[in-house]
Tab-separated table of C-alpha atoms (C1' of nucleotides) in Angstrom:
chain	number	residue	atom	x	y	z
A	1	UNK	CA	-55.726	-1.771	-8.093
A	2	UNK	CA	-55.141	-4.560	-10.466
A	3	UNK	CA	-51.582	-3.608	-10.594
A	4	UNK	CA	-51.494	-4.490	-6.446
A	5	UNK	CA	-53.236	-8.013	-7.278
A	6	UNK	CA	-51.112	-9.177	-9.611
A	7	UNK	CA	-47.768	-8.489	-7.420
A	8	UNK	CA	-49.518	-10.222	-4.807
A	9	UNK	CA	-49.640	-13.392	-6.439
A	10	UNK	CA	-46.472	-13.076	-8.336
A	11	UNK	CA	-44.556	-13.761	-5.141
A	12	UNK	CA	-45.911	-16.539	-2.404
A	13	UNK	CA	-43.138	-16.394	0.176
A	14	UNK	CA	-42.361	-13.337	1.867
A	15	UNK	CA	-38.967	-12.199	0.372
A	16	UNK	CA	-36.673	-9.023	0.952
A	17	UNK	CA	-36.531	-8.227	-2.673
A	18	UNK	CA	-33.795	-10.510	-4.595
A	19	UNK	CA	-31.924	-11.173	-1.520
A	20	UNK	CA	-29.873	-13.148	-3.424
A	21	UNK	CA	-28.882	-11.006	-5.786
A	22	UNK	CA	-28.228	-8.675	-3.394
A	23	UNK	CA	-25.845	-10.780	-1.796
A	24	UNK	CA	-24.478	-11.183	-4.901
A	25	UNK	CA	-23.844	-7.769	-5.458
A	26	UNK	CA	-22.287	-6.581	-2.661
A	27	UNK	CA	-19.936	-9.443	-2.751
A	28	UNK	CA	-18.889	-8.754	-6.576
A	29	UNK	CA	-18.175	-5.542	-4.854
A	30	UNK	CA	-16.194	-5.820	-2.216
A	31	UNK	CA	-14.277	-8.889	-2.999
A	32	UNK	CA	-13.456	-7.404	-6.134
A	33	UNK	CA	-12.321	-4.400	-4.735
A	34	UNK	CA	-10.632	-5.896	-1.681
A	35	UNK	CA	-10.290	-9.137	-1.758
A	36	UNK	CA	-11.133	-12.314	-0.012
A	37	UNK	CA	-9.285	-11.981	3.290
A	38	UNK	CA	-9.929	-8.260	3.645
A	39	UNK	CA	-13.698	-8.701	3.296
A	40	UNK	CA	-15.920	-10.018	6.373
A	41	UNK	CA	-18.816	-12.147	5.764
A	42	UNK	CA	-20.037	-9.587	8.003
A	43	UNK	CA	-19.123	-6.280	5.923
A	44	UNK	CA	-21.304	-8.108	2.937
A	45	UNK	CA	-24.425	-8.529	4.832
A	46	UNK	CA	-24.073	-4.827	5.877
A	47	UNK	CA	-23.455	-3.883	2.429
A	48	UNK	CA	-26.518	-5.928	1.253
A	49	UNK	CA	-28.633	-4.436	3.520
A	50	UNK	CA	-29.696	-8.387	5.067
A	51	UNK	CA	-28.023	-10.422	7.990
A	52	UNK	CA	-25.669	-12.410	7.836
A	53	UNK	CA	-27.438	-15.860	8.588
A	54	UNK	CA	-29.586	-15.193	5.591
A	55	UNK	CA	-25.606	-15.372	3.671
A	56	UNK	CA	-24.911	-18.497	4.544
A	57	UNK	CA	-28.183	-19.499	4.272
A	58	UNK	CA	-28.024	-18.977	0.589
A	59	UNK	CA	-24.685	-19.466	-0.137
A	60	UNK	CA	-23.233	-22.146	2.251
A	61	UNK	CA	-20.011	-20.592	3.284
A	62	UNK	CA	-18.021	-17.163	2.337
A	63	UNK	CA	-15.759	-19.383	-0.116
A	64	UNK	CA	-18.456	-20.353	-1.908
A	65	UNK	CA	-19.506	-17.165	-2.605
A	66	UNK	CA	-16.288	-15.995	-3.681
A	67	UNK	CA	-15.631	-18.577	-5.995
A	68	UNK	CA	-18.932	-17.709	-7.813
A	69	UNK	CA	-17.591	-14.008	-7.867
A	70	UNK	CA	-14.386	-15.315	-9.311
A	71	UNK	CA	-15.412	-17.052	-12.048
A	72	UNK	CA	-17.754	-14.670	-12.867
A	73	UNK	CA	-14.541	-12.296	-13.324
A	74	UNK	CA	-12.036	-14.745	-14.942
A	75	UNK	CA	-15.453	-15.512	-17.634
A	76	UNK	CA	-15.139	-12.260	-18.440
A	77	UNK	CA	-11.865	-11.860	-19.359
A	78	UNK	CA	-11.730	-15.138	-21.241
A	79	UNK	CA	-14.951	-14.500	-23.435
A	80	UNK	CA	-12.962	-11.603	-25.416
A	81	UNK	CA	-10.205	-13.597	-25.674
A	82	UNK	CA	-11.678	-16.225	-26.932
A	83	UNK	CA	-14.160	-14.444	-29.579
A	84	UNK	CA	-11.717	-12.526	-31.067
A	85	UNK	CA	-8.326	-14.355	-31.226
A	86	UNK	CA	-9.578	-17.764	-33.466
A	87	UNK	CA	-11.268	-15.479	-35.590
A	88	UNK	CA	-10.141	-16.533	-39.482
A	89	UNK	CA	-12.093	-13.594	-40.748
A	90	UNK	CA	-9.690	-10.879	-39.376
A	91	UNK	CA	-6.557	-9.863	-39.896
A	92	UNK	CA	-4.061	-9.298	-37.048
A	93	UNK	CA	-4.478	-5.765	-36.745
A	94	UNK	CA	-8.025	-5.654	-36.767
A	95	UNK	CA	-7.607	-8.486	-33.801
A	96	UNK	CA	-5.527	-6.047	-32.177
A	97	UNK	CA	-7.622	-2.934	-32.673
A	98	UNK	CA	-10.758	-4.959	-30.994
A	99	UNK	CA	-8.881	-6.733	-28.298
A	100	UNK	CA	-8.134	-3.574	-27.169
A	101	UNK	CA	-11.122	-1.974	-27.433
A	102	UNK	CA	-13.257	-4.454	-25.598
A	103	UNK	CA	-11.033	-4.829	-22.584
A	104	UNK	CA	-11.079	-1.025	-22.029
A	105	UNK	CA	-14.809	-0.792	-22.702
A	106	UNK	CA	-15.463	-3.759	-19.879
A	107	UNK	CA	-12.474	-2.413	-17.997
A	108	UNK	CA	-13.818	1.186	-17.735
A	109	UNK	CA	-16.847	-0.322	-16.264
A	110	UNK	CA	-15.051	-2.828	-13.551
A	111	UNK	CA	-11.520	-1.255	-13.105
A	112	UNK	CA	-10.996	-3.154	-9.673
A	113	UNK	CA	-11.030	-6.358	-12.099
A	114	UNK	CA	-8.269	-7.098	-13.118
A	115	UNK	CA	-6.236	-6.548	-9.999
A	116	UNK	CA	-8.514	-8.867	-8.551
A	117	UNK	CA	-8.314	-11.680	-10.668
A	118	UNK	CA	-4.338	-10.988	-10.548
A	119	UNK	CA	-4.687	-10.869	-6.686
A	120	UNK	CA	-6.542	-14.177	-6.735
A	121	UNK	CA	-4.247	-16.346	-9.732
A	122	UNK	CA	-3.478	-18.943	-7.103
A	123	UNK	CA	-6.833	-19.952	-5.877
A	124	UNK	CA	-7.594	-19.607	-9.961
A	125	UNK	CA	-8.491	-23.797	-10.705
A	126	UNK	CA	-9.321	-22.082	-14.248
A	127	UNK	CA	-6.118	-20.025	-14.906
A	128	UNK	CA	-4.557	-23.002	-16.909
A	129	UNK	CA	-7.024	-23.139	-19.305
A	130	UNK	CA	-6.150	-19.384	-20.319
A	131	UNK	CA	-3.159	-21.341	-21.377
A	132	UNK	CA	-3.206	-21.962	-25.161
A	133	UNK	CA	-5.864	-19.765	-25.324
A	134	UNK	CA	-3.321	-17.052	-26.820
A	135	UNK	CA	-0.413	-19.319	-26.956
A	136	UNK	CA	-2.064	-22.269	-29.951
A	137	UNK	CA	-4.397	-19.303	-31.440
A	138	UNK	CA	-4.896	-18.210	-34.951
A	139	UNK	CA	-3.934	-15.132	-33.964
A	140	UNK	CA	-0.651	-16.835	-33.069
A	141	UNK	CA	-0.384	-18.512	-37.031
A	142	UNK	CA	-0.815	-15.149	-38.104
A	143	UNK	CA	2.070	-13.421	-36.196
A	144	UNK	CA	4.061	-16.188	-37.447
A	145	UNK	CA	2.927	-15.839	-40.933
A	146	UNK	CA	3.558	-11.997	-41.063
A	147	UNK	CA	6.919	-12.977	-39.853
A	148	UNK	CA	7.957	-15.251	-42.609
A	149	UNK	CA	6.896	-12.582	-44.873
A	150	UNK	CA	8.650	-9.942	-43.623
A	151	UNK	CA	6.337	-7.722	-42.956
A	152	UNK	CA	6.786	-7.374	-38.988
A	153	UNK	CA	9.830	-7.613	-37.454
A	154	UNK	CA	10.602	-11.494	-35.101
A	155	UNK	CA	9.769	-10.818	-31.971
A	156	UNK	CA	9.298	-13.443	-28.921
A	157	UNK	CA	5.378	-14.278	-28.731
A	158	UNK	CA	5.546	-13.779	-24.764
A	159	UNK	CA	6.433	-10.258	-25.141
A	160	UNK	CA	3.963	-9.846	-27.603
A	161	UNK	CA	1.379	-11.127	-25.617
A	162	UNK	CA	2.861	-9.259	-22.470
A	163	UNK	CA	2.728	-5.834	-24.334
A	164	UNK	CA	-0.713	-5.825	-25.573
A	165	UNK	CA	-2.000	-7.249	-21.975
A	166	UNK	CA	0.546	-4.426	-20.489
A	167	UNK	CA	-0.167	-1.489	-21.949
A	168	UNK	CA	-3.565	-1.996	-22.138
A	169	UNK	CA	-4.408	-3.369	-18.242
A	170	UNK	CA	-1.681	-2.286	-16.609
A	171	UNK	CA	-3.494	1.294	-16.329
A	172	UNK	CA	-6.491	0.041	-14.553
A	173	UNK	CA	-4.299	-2.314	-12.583
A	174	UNK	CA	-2.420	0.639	-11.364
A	175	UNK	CA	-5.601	3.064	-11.794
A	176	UNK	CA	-6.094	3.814	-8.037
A	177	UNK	CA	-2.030	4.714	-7.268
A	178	UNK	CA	-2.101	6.684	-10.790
A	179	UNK	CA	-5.342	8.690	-10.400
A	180	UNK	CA	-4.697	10.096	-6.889
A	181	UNK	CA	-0.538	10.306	-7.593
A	182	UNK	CA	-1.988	12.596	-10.487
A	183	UNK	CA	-4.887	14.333	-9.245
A	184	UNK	CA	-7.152	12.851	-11.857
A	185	UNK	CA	-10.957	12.265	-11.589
A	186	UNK	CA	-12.704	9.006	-12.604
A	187	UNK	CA	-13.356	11.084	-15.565
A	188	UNK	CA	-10.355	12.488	-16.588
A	189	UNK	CA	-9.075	8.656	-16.376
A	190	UNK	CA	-11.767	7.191	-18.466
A	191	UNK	CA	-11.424	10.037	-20.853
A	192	UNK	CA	-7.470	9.023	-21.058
A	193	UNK	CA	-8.243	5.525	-21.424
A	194	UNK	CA	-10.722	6.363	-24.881
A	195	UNK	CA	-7.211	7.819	-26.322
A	196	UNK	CA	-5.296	5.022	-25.485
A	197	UNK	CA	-7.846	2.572	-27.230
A	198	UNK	CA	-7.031	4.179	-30.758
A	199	UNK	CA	-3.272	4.700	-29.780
A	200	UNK	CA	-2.310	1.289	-28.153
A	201	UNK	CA	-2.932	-0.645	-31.899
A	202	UNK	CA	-0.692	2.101	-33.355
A	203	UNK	CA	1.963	1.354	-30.904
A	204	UNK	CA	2.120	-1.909	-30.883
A	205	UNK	CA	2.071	-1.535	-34.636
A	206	UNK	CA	5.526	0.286	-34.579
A	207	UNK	CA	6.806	-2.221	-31.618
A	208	UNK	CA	6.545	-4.815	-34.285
A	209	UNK	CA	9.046	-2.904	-36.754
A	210	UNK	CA	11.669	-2.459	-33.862
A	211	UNK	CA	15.033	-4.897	-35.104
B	1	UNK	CA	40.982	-16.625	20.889
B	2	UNK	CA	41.155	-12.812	20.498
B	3	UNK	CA	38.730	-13.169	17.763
B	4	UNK	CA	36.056	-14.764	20.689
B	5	UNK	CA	37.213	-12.404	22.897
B	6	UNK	CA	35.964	-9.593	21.035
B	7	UNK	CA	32.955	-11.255	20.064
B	8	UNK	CA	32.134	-11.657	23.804
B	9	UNK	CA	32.570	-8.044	24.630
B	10	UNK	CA	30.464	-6.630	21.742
B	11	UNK	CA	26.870	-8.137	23.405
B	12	UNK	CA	26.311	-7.294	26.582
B	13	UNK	CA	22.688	-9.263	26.943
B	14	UNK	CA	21.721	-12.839	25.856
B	15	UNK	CA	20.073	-12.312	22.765
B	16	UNK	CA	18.390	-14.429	19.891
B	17	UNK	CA	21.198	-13.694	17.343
B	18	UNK	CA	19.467	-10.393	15.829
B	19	UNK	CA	16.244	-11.196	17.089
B	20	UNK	CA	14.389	-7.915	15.605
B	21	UNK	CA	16.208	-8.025	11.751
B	22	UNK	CA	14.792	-11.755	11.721
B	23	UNK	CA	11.546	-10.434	12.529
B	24	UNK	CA	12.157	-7.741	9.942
B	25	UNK	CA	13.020	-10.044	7.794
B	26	UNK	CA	10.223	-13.201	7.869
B	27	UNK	CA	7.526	-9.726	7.775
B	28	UNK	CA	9.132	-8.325	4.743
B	29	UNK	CA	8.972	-11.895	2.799
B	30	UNK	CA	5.344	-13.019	3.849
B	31	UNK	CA	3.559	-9.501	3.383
B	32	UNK	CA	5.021	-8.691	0.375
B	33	UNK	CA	4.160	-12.366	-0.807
B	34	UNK	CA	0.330	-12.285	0.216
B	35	UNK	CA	-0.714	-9.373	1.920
B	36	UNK	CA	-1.414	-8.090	5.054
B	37	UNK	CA	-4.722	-9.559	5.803
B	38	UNK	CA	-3.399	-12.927	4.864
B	39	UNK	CA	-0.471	-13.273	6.962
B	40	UNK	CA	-0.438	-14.358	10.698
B	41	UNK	CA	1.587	-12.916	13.285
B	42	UNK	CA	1.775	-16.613	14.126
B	43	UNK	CA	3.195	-17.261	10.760
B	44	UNK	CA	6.238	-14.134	11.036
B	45	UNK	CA	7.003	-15.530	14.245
B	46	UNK	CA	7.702	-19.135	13.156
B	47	UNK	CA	9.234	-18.026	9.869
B	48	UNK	CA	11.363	-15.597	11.979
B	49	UNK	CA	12.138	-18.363	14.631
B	50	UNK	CA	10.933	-16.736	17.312
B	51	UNK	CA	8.572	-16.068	19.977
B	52	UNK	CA	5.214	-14.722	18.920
B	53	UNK	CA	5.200	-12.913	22.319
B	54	UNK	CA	8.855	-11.491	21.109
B	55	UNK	CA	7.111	-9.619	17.826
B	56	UNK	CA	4.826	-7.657	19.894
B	57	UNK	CA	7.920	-6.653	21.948
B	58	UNK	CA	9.810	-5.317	19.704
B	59	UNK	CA	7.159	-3.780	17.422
B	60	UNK	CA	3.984	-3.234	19.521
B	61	UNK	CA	1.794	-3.995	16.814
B	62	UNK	CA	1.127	-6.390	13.355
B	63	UNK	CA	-0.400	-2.924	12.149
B	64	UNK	CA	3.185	-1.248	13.208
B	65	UNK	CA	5.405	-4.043	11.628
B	66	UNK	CA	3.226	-3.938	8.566
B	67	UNK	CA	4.113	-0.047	7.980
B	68	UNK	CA	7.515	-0.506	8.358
B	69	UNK	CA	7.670	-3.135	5.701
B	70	UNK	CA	5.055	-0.737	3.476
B	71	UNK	CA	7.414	2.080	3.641
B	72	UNK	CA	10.332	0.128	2.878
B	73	UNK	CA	9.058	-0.894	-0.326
B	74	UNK	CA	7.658	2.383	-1.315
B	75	UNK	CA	11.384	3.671	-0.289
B	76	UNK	CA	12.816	1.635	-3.141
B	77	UNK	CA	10.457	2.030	-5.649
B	78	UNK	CA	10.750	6.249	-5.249
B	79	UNK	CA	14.595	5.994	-4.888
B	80	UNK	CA	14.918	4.943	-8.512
B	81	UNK	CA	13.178	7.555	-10.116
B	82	UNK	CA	14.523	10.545	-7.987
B	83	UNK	CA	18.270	9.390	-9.077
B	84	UNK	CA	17.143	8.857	-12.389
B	85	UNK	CA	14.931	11.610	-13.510
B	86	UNK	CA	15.861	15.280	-12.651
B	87	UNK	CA	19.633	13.942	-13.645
B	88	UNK	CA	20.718	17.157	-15.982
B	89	UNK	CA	23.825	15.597	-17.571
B	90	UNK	CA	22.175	12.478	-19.455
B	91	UNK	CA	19.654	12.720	-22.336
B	92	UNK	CA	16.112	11.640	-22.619
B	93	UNK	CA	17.073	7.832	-24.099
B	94	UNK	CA	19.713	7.282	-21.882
B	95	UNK	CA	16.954	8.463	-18.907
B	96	UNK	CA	14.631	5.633	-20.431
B	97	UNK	CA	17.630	3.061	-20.977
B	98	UNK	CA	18.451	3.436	-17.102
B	99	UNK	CA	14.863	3.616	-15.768
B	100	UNK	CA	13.966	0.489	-17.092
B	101	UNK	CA	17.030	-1.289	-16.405
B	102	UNK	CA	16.807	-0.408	-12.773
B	103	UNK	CA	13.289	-1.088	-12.097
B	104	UNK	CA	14.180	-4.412	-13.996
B	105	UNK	CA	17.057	-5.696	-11.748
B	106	UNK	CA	15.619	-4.882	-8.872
B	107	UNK	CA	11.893	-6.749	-9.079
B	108	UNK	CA	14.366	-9.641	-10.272
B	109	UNK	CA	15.200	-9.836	-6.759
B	110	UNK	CA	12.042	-8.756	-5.638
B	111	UNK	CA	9.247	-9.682	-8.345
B	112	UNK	CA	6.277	-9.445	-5.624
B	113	UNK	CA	7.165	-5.897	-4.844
B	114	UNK	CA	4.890	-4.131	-7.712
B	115	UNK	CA	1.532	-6.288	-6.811
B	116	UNK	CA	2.262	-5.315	-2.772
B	117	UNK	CA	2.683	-1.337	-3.593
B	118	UNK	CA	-0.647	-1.750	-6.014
B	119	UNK	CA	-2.492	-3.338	-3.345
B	120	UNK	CA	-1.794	-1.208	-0.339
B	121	UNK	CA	-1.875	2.163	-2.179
B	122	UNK	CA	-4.625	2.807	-0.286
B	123	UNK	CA	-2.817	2.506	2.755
B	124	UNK	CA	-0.120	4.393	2.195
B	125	UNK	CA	0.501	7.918	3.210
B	126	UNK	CA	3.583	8.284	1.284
B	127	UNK	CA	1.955	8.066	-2.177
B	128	UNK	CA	1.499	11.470	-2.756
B	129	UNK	CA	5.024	12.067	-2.970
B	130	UNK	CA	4.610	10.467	-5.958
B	131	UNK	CA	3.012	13.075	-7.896
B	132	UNK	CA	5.418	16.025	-9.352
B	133	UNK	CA	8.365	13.075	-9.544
B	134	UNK	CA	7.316	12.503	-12.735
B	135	UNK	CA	5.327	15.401	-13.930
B	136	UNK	CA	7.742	18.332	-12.739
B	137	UNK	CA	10.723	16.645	-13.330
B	138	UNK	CA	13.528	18.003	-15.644
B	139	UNK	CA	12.645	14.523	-17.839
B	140	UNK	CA	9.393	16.108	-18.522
B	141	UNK	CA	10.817	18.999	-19.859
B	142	UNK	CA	13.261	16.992	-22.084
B	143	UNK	CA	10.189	15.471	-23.487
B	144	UNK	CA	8.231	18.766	-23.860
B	145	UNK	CA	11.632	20.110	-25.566
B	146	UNK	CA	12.251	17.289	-27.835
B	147	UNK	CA	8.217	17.783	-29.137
B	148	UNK	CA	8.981	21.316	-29.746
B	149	UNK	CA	11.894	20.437	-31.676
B	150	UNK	CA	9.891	17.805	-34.092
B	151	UNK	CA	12.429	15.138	-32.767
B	152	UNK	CA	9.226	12.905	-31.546
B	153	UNK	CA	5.838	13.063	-31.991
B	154	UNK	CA	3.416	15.076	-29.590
B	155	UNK	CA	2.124	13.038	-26.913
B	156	UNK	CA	0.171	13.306	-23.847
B	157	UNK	CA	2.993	12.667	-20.794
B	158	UNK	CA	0.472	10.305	-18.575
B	159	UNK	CA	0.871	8.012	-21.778
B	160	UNK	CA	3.934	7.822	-21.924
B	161	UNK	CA	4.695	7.237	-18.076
B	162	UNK	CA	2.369	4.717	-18.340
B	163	UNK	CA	3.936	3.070	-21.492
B	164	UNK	CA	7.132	3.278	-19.400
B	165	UNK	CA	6.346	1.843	-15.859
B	166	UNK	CA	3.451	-0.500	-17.896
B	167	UNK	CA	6.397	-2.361	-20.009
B	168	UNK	CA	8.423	-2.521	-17.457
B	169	UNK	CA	6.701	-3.424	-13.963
B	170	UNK	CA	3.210	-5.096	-15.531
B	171	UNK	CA	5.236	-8.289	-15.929
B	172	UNK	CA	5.945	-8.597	-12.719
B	173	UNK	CA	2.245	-7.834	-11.472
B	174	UNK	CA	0.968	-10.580	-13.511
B	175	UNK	CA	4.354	-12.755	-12.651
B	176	UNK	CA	2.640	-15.554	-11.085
B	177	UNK	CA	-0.115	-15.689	-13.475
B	178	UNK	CA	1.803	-15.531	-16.430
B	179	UNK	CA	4.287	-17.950	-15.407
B	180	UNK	CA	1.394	-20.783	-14.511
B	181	UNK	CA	-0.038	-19.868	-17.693
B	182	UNK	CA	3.010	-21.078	-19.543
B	183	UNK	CA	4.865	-23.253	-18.101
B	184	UNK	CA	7.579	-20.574	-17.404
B	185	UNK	CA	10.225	-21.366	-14.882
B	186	UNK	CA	11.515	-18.987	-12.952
B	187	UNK	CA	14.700	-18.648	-14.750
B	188	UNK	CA	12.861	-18.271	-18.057
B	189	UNK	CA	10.976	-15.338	-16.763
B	190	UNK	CA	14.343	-14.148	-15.852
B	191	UNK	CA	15.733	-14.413	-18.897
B	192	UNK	CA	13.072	-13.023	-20.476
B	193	UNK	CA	13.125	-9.533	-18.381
B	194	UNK	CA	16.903	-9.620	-19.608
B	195	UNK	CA	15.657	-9.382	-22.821
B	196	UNK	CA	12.815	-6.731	-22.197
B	197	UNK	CA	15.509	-4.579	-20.508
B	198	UNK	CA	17.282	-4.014	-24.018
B	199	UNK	CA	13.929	-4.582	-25.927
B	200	UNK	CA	11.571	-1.491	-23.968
B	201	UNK	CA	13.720	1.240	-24.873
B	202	UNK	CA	13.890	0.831	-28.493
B	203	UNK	CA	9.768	0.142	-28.316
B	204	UNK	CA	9.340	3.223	-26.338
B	205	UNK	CA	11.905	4.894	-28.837
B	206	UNK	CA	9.267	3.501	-31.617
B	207	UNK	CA	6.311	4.846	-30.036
B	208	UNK	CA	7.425	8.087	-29.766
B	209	UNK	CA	7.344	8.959	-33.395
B	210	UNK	CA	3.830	7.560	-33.952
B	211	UNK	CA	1.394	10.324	-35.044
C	1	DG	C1'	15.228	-10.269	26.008
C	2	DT	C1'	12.716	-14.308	25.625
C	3	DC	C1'	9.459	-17.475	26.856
C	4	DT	C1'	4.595	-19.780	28.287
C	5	DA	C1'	0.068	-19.021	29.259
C	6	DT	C1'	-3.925	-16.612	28.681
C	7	DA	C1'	-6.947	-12.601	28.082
C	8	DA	C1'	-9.652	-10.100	24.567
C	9	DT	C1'	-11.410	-9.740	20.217
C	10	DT	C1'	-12.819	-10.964	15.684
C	11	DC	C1'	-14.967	-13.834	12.524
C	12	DG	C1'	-17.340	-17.697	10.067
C	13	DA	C1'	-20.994	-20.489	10.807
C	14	DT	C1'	-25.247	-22.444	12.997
C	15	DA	C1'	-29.403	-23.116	16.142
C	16	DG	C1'	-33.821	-21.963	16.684
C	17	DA	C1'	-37.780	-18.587	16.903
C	18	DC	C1'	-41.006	-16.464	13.844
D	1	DG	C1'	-37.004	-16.751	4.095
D	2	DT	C1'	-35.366	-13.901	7.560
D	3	DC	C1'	-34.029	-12.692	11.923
D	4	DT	C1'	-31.488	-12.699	16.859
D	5	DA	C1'	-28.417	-14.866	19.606
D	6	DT	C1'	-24.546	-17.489	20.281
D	7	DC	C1'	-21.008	-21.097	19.626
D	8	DG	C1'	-16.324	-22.300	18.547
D	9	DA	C1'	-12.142	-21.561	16.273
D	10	DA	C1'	-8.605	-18.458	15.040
D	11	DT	C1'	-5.922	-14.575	15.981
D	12	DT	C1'	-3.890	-10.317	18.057
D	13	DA	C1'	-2.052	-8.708	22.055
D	14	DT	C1'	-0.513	-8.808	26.922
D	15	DA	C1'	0.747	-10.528	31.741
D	16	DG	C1'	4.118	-12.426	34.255
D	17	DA	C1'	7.911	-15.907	35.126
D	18	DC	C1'	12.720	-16.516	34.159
DNA sequence: GTCTATAATTCGATAGAC
DNA sequence: GTCTATCGAATTATAGAC
């Protein structure tokens, strides 16, 4: 019975159980999966399980709330950037090999991601500062470096930069088309997507030796 | 004057100069631009330079026009690879070499064209025709013949379609993204897909002898 | 075939009771 | 904090004149 006492006074206002958050939620959901004009204000407070007064009451207006959902997304992406590629410890391979790794480990969990953040570049005010992020990296020094020694081949940083992102997004990008053009289950996919995270450093490994 | 003559006997009703391609037209730029939820009949019509009344007329529906437009695009992209891939007189690199530098001219002209089919997968009812291109095509069996013969390494065929189509379409997905994030013009993402349409075939050539 | 005007619906947001 | 009811704007679709 103490258990019941304690709850009582924990909360003072009568609440449906982290509205908020629930809010939340469902709109991480469905605007990630759908986007903003596709989703109704309407279809979140269904999805939460509340009203849809008590969304605007917490979150002003449905732009608001998607904004919050966006930079939540565009954080993400940025934060394993950013940890890895100014890294002086590493070497570029091993910068490679984690890269990798951590976008398909968050990507496996959130595959509607990166479509979405693609989908929603141009109401992105943060998209420019993902500029220099690879382009005035150490990472970037040490491509340059392992040029001048010879021991990778010259190759424009762009494409670089747009065949790691590629082969390692483009799957999930495309994940909804590829699974059900090839009959695979969720499974099968993530299973596919464990391979690629050893085999993706090795290719772009012998990209880098191509004349 | 015979020229005017003709001219006058071809039409037989006043009409807006081609009143239905225009539509076709404006509803082929703005939903493969942003969307379908995003664009406003309103909008088609004024792009179009017509009558908003006059869209409904000739196509009944936004839903309708939309379809049109959907299939269209799906058209295109399946065109390629059935000329392409169960070709019998042209090897496996030469397959590649003309793969990529089809898909490469054409999103050129029409660089939103990937993100659209991505997006509206869901949608579409033609997708499924999709499956078996690829997989039972006589390029497969090149690929399963030119394992068996130890010319390249073993490797799962869902990798290396997605290697393929990743290199060569992701850019485009990410087009407007990648081009804000640095300072690209639209010329020098051009050029730059010149230079992947030489480049991808020699990496894909690379990969294929990784163990 | 093409237009103007308007009906019908959808949707974001708010007022006000509890 | 949470709900019901509703307003007001935007949007798709249609009626009816020319």
């Amino acid at each position: 019975m103490l258990y019941f006492n304690e709850m009582a006074t924990v909360k003072k206002k009568k609440k449906t159980d982290g509205a908020e958050e629930k809010i939340l939620s469902a709109a991480r959901k469905l605007f990630t999966e759908k986007g903003f004009d596709a989703v109704k204000t309407r279809d979140i407070a269904k999805e939460a399980g509340i009203n849809l007064a008590l969304l605007n009451y917490y979150f002003r207006s449905k732009e608001n709330l998607f904004v919050i959902i966006m930079k939540e997304n565009m954080a993400k992406f940025m934060e394993v950037i950013t940890k890895i590629v100014d890294n002086e410890e590493t070497s570029l391979e091993q910068k490679i090999e984690v890269l990798v790794a951590n976008y398909i480990d968050i990507l496996s969990v959130n595959p509607d991601m990166p479509l979405f953040v693609i989908r929603n570049s141009r109401i992105d005010d943060q998209r420019m500062k993902m500029r220099g992020k690879f382009m005035n990296s150490y990472f970037m020094e040490q491509v340059q470096d392992s040029i001048k020694k010879g021991k990778i081949e010259n190759i424009n940083p762009a494409n670089l930069i747009l065949n790691i992102v590629g082969l390692t997004i483009f799957p999930f990008v495309a994940h909804r088309m590829f699974q059900s053009a090839n009959g695979f289950t969720q499974k099968e996919f993530n299973e596919l997507m464990q391979e690629r995270k050893k085999l993706i450093p090795k290719w772009i490994e012998a990209m880098l030796k191509v004349k």
